[in-house]
Coordinates of C-alpha atoms and ligand atoms in Angstrom, one line a residue:
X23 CA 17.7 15.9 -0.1
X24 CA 14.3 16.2 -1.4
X25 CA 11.7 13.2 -2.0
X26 CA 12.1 12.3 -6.0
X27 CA 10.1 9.4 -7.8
X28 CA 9.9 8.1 -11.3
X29 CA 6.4 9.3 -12.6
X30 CA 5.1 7.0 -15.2
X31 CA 3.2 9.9 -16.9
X32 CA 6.5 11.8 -17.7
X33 CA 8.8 8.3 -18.0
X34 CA 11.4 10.8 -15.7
X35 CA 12.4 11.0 -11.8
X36 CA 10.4 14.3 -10.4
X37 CA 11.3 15.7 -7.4
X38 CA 8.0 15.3 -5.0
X39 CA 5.7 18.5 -4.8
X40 CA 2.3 17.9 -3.2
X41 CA 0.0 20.4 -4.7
X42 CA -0.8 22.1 -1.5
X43 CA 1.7 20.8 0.6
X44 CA 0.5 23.3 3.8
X45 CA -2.8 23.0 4.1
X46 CA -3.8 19.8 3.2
X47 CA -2.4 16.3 3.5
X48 CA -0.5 14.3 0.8
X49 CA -4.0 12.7 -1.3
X50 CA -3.3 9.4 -2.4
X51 CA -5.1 6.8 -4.0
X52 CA -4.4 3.1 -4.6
X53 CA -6.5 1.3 -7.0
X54 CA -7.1 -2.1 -4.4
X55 CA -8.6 -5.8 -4.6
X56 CA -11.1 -7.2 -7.1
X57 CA -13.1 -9.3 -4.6
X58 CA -13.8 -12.6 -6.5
X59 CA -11.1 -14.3 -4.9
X60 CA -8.4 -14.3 -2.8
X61 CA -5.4 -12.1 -3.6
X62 CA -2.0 -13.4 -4.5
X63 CA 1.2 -12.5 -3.4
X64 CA 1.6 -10.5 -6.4
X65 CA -1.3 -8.3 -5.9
X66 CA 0.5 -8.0 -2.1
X67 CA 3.6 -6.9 -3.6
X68 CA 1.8 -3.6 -4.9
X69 CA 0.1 -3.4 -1.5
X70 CA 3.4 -3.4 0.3
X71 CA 5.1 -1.2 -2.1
X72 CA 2.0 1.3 -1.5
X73 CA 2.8 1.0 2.2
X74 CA 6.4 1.4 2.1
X75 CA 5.6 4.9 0.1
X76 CA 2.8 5.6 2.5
X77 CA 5.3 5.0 5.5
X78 CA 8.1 7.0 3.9
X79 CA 5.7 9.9 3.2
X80 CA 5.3 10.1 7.0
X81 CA 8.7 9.5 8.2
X82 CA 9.6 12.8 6.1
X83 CA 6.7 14.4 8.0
X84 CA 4.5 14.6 5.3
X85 CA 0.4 14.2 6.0
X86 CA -1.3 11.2 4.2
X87 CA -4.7 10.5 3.8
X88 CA -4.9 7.4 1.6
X89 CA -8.3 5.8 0.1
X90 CA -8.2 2.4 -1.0
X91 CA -10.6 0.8 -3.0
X92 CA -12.7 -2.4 -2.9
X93 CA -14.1 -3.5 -7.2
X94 CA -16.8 -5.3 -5.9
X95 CA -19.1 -5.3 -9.1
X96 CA -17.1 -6.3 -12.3
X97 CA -17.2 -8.8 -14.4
X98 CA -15.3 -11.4 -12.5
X99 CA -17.2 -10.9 -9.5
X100 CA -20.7 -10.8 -10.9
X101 CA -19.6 -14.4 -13.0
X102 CA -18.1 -15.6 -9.5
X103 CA -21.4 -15.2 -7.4
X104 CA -23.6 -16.7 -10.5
X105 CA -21.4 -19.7 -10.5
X106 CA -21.6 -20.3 -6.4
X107 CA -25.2 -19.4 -6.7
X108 CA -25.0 -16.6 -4.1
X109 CA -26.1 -13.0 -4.2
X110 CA -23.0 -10.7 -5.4
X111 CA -22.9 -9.3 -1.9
X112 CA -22.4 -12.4 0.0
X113 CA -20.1 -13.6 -3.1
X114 CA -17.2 -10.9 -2.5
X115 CA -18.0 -10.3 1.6
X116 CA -15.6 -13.5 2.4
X117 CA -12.9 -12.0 0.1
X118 CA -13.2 -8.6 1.6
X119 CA -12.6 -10.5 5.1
X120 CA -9.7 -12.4 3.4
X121 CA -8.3 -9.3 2.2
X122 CA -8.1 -7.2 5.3
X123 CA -6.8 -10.6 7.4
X124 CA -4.0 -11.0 4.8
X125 CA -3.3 -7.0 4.5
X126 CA -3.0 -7.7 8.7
X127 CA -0.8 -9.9 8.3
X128 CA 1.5 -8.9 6.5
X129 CA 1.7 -5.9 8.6
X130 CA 0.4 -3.4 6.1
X131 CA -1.6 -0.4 7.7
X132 CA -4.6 0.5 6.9
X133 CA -5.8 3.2 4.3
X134 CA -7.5 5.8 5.7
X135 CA -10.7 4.8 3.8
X136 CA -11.8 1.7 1.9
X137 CA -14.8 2.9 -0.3
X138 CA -16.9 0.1 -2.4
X139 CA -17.9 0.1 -5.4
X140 CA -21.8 -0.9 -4.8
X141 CA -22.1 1.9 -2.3
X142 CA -25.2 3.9 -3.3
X143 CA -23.8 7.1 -3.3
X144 CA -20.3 6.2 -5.4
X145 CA -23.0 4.4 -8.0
X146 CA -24.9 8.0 -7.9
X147 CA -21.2 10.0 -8.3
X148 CA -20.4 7.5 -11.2
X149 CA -24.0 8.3 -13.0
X150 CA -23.4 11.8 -12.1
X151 CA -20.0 11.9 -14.0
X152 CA -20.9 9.7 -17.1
X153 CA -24.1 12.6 -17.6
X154 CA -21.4 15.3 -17.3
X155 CA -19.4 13.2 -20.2
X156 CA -22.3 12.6 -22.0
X157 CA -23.2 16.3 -22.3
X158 CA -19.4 17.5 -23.4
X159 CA -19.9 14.6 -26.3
X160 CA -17.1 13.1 -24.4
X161 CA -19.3 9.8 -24.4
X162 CA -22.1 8.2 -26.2
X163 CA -24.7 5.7 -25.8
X164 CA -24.6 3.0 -28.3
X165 CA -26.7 0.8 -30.0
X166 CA -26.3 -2.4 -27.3
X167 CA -28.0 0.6 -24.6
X168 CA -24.2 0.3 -23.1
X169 CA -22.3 3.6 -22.7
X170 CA -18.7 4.3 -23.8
X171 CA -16.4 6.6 -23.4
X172 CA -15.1 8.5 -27.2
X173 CA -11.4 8.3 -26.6
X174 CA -11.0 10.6 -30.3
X175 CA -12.2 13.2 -28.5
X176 CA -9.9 13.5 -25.7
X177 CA -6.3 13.6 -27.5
X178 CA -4.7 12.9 -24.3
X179 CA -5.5 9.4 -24.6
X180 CA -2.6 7.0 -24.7
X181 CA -0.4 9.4 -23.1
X182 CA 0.0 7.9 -19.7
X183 CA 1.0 4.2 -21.5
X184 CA 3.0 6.6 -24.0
X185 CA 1.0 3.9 -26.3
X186 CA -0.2 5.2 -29.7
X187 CA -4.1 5.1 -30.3
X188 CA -3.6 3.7 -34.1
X189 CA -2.2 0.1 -32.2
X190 CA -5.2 -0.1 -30.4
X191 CA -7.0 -2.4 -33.3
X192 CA -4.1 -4.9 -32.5
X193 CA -4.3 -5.5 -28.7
X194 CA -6.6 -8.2 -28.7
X195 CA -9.2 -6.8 -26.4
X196 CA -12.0 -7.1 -28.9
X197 CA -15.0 -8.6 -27.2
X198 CA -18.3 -10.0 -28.8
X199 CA -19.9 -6.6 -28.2
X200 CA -17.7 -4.2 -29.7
X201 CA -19.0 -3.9 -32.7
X202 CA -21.5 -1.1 -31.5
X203 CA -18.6 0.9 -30.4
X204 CA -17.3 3.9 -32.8
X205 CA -13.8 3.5 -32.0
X206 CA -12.3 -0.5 -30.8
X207 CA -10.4 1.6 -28.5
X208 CA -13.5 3.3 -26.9
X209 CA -14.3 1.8 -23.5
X210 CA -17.7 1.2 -21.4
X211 CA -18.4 3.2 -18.8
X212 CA -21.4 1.9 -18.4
X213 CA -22.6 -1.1 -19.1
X214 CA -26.2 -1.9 -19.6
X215 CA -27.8 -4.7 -17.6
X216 CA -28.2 -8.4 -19.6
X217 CA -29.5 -11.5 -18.4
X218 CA -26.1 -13.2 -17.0
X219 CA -26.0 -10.1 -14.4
X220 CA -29.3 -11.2 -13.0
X221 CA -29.9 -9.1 -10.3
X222 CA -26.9 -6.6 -10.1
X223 CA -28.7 -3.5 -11.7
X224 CA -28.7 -0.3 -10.9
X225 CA -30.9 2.1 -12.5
X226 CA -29.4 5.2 -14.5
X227 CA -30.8 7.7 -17.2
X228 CA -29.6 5.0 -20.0
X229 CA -31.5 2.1 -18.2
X230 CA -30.5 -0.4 -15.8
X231 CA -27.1 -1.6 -15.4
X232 CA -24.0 -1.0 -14.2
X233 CA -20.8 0.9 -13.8
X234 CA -17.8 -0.1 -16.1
X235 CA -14.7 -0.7 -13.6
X236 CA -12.6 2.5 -14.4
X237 CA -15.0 4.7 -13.7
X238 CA -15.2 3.4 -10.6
X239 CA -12.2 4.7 -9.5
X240 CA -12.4 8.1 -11.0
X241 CA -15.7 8.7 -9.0
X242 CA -14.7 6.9 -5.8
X243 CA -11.0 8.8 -5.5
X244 CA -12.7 12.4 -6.5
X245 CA -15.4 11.8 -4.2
X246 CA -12.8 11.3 -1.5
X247 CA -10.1 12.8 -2.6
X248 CA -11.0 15.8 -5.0
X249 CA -10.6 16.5 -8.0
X250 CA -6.8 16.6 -8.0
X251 CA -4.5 13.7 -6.4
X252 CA -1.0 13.9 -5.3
X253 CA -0.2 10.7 -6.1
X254 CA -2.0 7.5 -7.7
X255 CA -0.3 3.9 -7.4
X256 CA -1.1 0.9 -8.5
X257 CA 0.4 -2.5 -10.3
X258 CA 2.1 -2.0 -14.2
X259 CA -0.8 -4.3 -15.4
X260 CA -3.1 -1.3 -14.1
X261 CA -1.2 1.3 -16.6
X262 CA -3.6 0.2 -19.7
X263 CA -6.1 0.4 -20.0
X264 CA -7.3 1.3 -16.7
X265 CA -5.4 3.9 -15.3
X266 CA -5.6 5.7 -19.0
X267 CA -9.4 5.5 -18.8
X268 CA -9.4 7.2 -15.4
X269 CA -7.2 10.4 -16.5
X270 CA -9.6 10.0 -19.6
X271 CA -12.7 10.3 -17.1
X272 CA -11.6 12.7 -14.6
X273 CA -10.0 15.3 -16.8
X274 CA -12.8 15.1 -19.0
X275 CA -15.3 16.0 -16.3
X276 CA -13.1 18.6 -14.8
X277 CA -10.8 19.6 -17.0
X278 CA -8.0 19.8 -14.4
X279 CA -5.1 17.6 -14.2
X280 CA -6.0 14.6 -12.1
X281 CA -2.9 13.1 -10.7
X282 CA 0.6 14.5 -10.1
X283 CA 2.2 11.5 -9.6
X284 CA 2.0 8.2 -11.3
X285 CA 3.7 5.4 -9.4
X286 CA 3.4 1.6 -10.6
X287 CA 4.7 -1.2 -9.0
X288 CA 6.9 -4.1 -11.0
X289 CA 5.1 -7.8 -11.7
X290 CA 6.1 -10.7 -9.4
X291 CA 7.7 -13.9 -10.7
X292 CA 7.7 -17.2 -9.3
X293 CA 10.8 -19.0 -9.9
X294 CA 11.3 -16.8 -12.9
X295 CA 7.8 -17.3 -14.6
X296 CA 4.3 -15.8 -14.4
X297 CA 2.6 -16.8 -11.8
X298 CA -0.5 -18.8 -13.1
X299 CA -2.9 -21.8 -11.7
X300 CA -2.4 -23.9 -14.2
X301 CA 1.6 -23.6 -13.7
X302 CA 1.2 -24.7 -9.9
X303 CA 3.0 -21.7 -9.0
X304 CA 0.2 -19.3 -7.3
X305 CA 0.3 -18.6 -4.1
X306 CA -1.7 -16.5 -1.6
X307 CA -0.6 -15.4 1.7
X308 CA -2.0 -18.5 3.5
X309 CA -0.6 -20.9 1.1
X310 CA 2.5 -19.1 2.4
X311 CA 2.5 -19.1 5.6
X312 CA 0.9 -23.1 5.6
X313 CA 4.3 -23.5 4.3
X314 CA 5.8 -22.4 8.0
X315 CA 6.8 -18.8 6.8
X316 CA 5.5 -15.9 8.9
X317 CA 3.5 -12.8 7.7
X318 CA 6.6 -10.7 8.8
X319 CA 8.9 -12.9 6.7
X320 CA 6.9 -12.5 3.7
X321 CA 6.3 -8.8 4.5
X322 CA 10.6 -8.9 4.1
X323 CA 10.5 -10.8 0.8
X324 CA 8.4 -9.0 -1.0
X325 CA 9.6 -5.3 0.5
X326 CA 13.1 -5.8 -0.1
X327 CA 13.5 -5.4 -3.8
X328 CA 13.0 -2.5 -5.3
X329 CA 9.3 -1.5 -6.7
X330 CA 10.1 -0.7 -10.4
X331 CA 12.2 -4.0 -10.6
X332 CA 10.2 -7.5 -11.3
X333 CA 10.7 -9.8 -8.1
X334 CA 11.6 -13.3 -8.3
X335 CA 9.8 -14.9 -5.4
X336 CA 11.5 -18.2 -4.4
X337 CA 11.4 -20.6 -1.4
X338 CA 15.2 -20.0 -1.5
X339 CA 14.0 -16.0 -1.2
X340 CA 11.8 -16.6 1.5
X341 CA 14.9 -18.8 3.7
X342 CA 17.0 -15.6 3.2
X343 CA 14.4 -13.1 4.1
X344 CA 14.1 -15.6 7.5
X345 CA 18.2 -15.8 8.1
X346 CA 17.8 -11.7 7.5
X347 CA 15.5 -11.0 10.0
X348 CA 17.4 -13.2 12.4
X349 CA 20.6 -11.1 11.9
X350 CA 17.9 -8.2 12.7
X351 CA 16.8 -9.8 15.7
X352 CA 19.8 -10.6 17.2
X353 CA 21.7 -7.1 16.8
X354 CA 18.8 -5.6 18.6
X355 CA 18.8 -8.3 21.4
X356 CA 23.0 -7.4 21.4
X357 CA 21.8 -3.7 21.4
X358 CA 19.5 -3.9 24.0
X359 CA 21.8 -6.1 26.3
X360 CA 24.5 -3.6 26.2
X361 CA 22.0 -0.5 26.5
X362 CA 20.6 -1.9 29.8
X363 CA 24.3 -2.5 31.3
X364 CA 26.0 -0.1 33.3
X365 CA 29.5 0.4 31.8
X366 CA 31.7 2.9 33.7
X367 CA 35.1 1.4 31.6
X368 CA 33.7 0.9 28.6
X369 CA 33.6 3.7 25.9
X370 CA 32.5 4.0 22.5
X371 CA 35.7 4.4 20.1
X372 CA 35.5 5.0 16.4
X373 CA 32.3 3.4 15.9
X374 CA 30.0 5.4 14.2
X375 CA 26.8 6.5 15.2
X376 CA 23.4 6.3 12.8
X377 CA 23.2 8.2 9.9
X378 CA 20.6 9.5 7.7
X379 CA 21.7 7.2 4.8
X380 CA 18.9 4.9 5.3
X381 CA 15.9 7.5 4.7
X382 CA 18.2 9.5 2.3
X383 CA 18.4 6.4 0.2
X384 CA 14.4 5.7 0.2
X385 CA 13.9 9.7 -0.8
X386 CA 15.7 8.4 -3.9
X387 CA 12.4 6.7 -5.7
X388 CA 12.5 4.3 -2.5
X389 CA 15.5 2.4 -3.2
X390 CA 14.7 -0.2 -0.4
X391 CA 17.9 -2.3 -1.8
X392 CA 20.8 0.5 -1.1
X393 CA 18.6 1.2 2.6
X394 CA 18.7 -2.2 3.8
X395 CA 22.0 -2.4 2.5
X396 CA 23.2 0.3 4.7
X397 CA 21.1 -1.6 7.5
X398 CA 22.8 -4.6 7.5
X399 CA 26.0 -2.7 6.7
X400 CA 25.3 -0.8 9.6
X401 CA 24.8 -4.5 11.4
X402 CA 28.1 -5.8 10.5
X403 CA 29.9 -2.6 11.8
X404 CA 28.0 -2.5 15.0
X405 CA 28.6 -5.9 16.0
X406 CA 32.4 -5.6 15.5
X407 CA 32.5 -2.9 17.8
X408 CA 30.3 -5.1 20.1
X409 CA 32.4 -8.0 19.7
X410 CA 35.1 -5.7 20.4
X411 CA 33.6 -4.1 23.7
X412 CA 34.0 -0.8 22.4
X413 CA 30.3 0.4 22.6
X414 CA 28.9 2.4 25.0
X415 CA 25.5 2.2 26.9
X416 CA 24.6 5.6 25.1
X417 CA 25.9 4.6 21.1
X418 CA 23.8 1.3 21.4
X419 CA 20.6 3.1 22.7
X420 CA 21.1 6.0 19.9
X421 CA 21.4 2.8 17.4
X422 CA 18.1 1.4 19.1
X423 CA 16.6 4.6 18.6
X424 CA 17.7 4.9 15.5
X425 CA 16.3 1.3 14.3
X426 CA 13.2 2.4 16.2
X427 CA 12.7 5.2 13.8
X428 CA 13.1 3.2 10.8
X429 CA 11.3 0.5 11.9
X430 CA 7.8 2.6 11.6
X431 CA 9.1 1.9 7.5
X432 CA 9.9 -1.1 7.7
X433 CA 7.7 -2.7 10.2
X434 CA 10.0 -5.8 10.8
X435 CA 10.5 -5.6 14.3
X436 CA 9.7 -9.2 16.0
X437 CA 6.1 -10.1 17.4
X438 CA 6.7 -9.3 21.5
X439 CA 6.0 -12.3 23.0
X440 CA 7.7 -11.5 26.2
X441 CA 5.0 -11.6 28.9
X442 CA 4.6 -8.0 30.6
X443 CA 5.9 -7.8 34.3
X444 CA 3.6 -7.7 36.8
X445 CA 5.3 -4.2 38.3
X446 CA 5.2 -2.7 35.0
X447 CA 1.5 -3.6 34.2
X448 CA 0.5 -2.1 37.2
X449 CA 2.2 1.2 36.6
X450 CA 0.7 0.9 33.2
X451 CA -2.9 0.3 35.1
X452 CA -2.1 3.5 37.1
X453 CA -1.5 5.5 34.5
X454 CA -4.3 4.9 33.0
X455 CA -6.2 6.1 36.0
X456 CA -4.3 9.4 36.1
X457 CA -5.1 10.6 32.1
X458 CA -8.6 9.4 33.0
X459 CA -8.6 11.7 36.1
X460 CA -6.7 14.3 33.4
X461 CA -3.9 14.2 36.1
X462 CA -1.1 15.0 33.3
X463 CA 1.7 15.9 35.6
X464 CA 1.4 12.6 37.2
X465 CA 0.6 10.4 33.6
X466 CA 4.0 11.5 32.8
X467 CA 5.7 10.1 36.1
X468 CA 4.1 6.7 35.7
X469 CA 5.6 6.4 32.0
X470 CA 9.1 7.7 33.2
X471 CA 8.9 4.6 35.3
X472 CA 7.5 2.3 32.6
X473 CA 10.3 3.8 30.8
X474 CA 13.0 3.0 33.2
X475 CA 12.2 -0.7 33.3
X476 CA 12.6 -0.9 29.7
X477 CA 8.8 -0.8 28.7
X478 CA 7.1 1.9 26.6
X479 CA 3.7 2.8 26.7
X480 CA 1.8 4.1 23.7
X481 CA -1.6 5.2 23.8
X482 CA -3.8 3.9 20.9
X483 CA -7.2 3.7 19.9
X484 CA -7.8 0.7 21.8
X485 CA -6.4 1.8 24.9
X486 CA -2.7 1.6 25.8
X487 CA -0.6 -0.3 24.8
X488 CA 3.2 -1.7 26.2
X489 CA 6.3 -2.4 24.4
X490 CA 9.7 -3.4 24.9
X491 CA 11.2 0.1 24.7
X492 CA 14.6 1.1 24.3
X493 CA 15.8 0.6 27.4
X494 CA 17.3 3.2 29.7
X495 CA 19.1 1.1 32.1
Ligands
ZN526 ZN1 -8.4 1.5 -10.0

């Protein structure tokens, strides 16, 4: 069945089709972290809906080369660093670090590229493309030196929100500088230094200042990216205005459809209500796990509801998402026990094997709720033939395989802390010595019998590393 999701630009469920889905990998872009403090859980539910896609993507076989930014010069961040008293830089550097520690902990991989915002040559694309709008009238310098983009002249505006532009004067947005603007609706794409910036400037052909925040994703994805993604993501909250502004941006500078895919992740709730500091109700990943919780549990409770749906988190959530993965845990410890047996007398009967149910049901928008409902489906059956002694060595390794495969979606498997055997460490060391010698034939002889005592090597960048494996008995 083919790879379908609902595409906010159309409101309708498309069936996937990568531009060029030969020669080139899947180009996505997800629109990542304002550094001026430290993300919440809601901000990590996009992240992990992002990596569940990303994941999925690849378990089809599909090529994904994903950049993720950093906004490291907005408002918010520029206000933060005037109010510690610290240069911007070292302002948003320890929420950068927090970032990537949390994204690590909650077991999200890593986008292939994490461009900044403040980088010199993204600040030279962004000049670069507000000059090109300047010069198709698309955008206008006004009175307070700050330049905005002329949303009457691109009719495509509002078209992404499906909102109409004659609402705009009712959203509330109006700042004390707005009055210079032509339109209320018209937004800054570059904003033109004053004294509360103090010494975040760049210079630009309309003086000093600096970038407006949408167009810092328009330049930093094309840069990366091209002129044409595959698919953009990002939370709802990101819809309007900013994700308009960047289709405004881009397709005004290249006149080429930007993005083929819209996806936008749902809002969290806690305990049914926005989460806000002044509620009590905000958390972040630490103030999580200080609470005894794991990243991995987290990692469950926010991945197991589906994306477009708002997700209630609850301590009550986060005790089932434990109980869950403890059911997880111990089918695979079952599994593995009764792969590693020899069983001459006992034989599989009328159990059935693994199915493609699980992926087929992510290929459907990634409806994570009817795949981990076949997992634990799955579960239940298994363990009755178990119980039963009715499965085979070979049905519960195809089932360990079969969770194995998964698993690179899920990415729920237990933290190993079974200490490596001295035997297999040393074959492992041996190995090692044989691909450095490029002795391939011999490589392969050391891992069959890393293999056979259960343990899997996988080469990494940082060297090799060991696993429990399947088990081959
Ligand atoms: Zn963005």
């Amino acid at each position: 069945m083919a790879l379908r999701f609902f595409n906010t630009y159309s409101r309708e469920i498309e069936e996937f089709e990568p531009r060029d889905p030969t020669a080139c990998p899947v180009r996505m872009y997800t629109c990542g972290p304002t550094v001026y403090s430290r993300a919440h859980i809601g901000n990590f539910r996009a992240y992990i809906f992002e990596d569940l896609l990303q994941r999925h993507l690849e378990l089809r076989s599909y090529k994904v080369h994903r950049v993720m930014n950093i906004t490291d010069v907005e408002d918010k961040t520029i206000r933060g660093a005037r109010e510690a008293g610290v240069p911007l830089q070292k302002f948003t550097e320890q929420f950068k670090g927090a970032f990537f520690e949390d994204a690590h902990t909650l077991r999200i991989k890593r986008a292939d590229e994490y461009p900044a915002a403040t980088d010199q040559r993204y600040i030279e694309r962004m000049i670069e493309m507000i000059s090109g709008l300047i010069s198709k009238g698309l955008a206008y310098q006004a009175d307070d030196k700050s330049v905005y983009f002329r949303i009457n002249e691109f009719p495509d505006y509002g078209k992404l929100a499906h909102f109409d532009l004659t609402q705009l004067q009712s959203t509330g947005r109006v700042k004390h500088d707005e009055y210079d603007k032509e339109h209320i609706g018209d937004f800054a794409l570059w904003k033109a230094w004053d004294e509360a910036d103090g010494d975040v400037k760049w210079n630009s052909p309309w003086g000093p200042g600096r970038p407006g925040w949408h167009i810092e994703c328009s330049a930093m994805s094309m840069a990366l990216l091209g002129d044409q993604l595959d698919i953009h993501c990002g939370g709802v909250d990101n819809i309007f205005p900013h994700h308009e502004a960047e289709i405004a941006q881009s397709e005004g500078v290249t006149g080429k459809k930007f993005v083929r895919y819209w996806l936008h992740c749902a809002h969290l709730l806690v305990d049914g209500q926005k989460m806000a500091k002044s509620l009590g109700n905000f958390y972040t990943i630490p103030d999580v796990v200080a609470k005894g919780y794991t990243g991995r549990e987290l990692r469950y409770a926010l991945l197991r509801v589906h994306y477009r749906v708002p997700l209630n988190f609850t301590w009550e959530g986060m005790n089932e998402a434990r109980e869950s993965l403890s059911r997880i845990d111990e089918w695979l410890a079952r599994l593995r026990e009764v792969a590693e047996q020899a069983d001459a007398q006992r034989q599989t009967r009328n159990a059935q094997g693994p199915t493609t149910a699980f992926e087929d049901a992510l290929d459907d928008d990634l409806n994570i709720s009817a795949a981990l409902g076949f997992l634990f489906e799955s579960i239940r059956e298994t363990n009755r033939a178990m119980d039963q002694n009715e499965m085979d060595a070979a049905s519960a390794r195809a089932w360990l395989e079969w969770w194995k495969r998964i698993d690179t979606v899920l990415d729920l498997e237990a933290e190993t802390d079974v200490a490596i055997p001295h035997e297999v460490a040393q074959l492992a060391e041996q190995r090692e010595n044989a691909r450095r010698e490029k002795n391939w034939k011999r490589s392969d002889e050391l891992r069959a019998r890393i293999s056979a005592l259960g343990w899997e090597v996988r080469d990494t960048k940082d060297g090799p590393k060991l696993t429990r494996g399947a088990g081959t008995a």
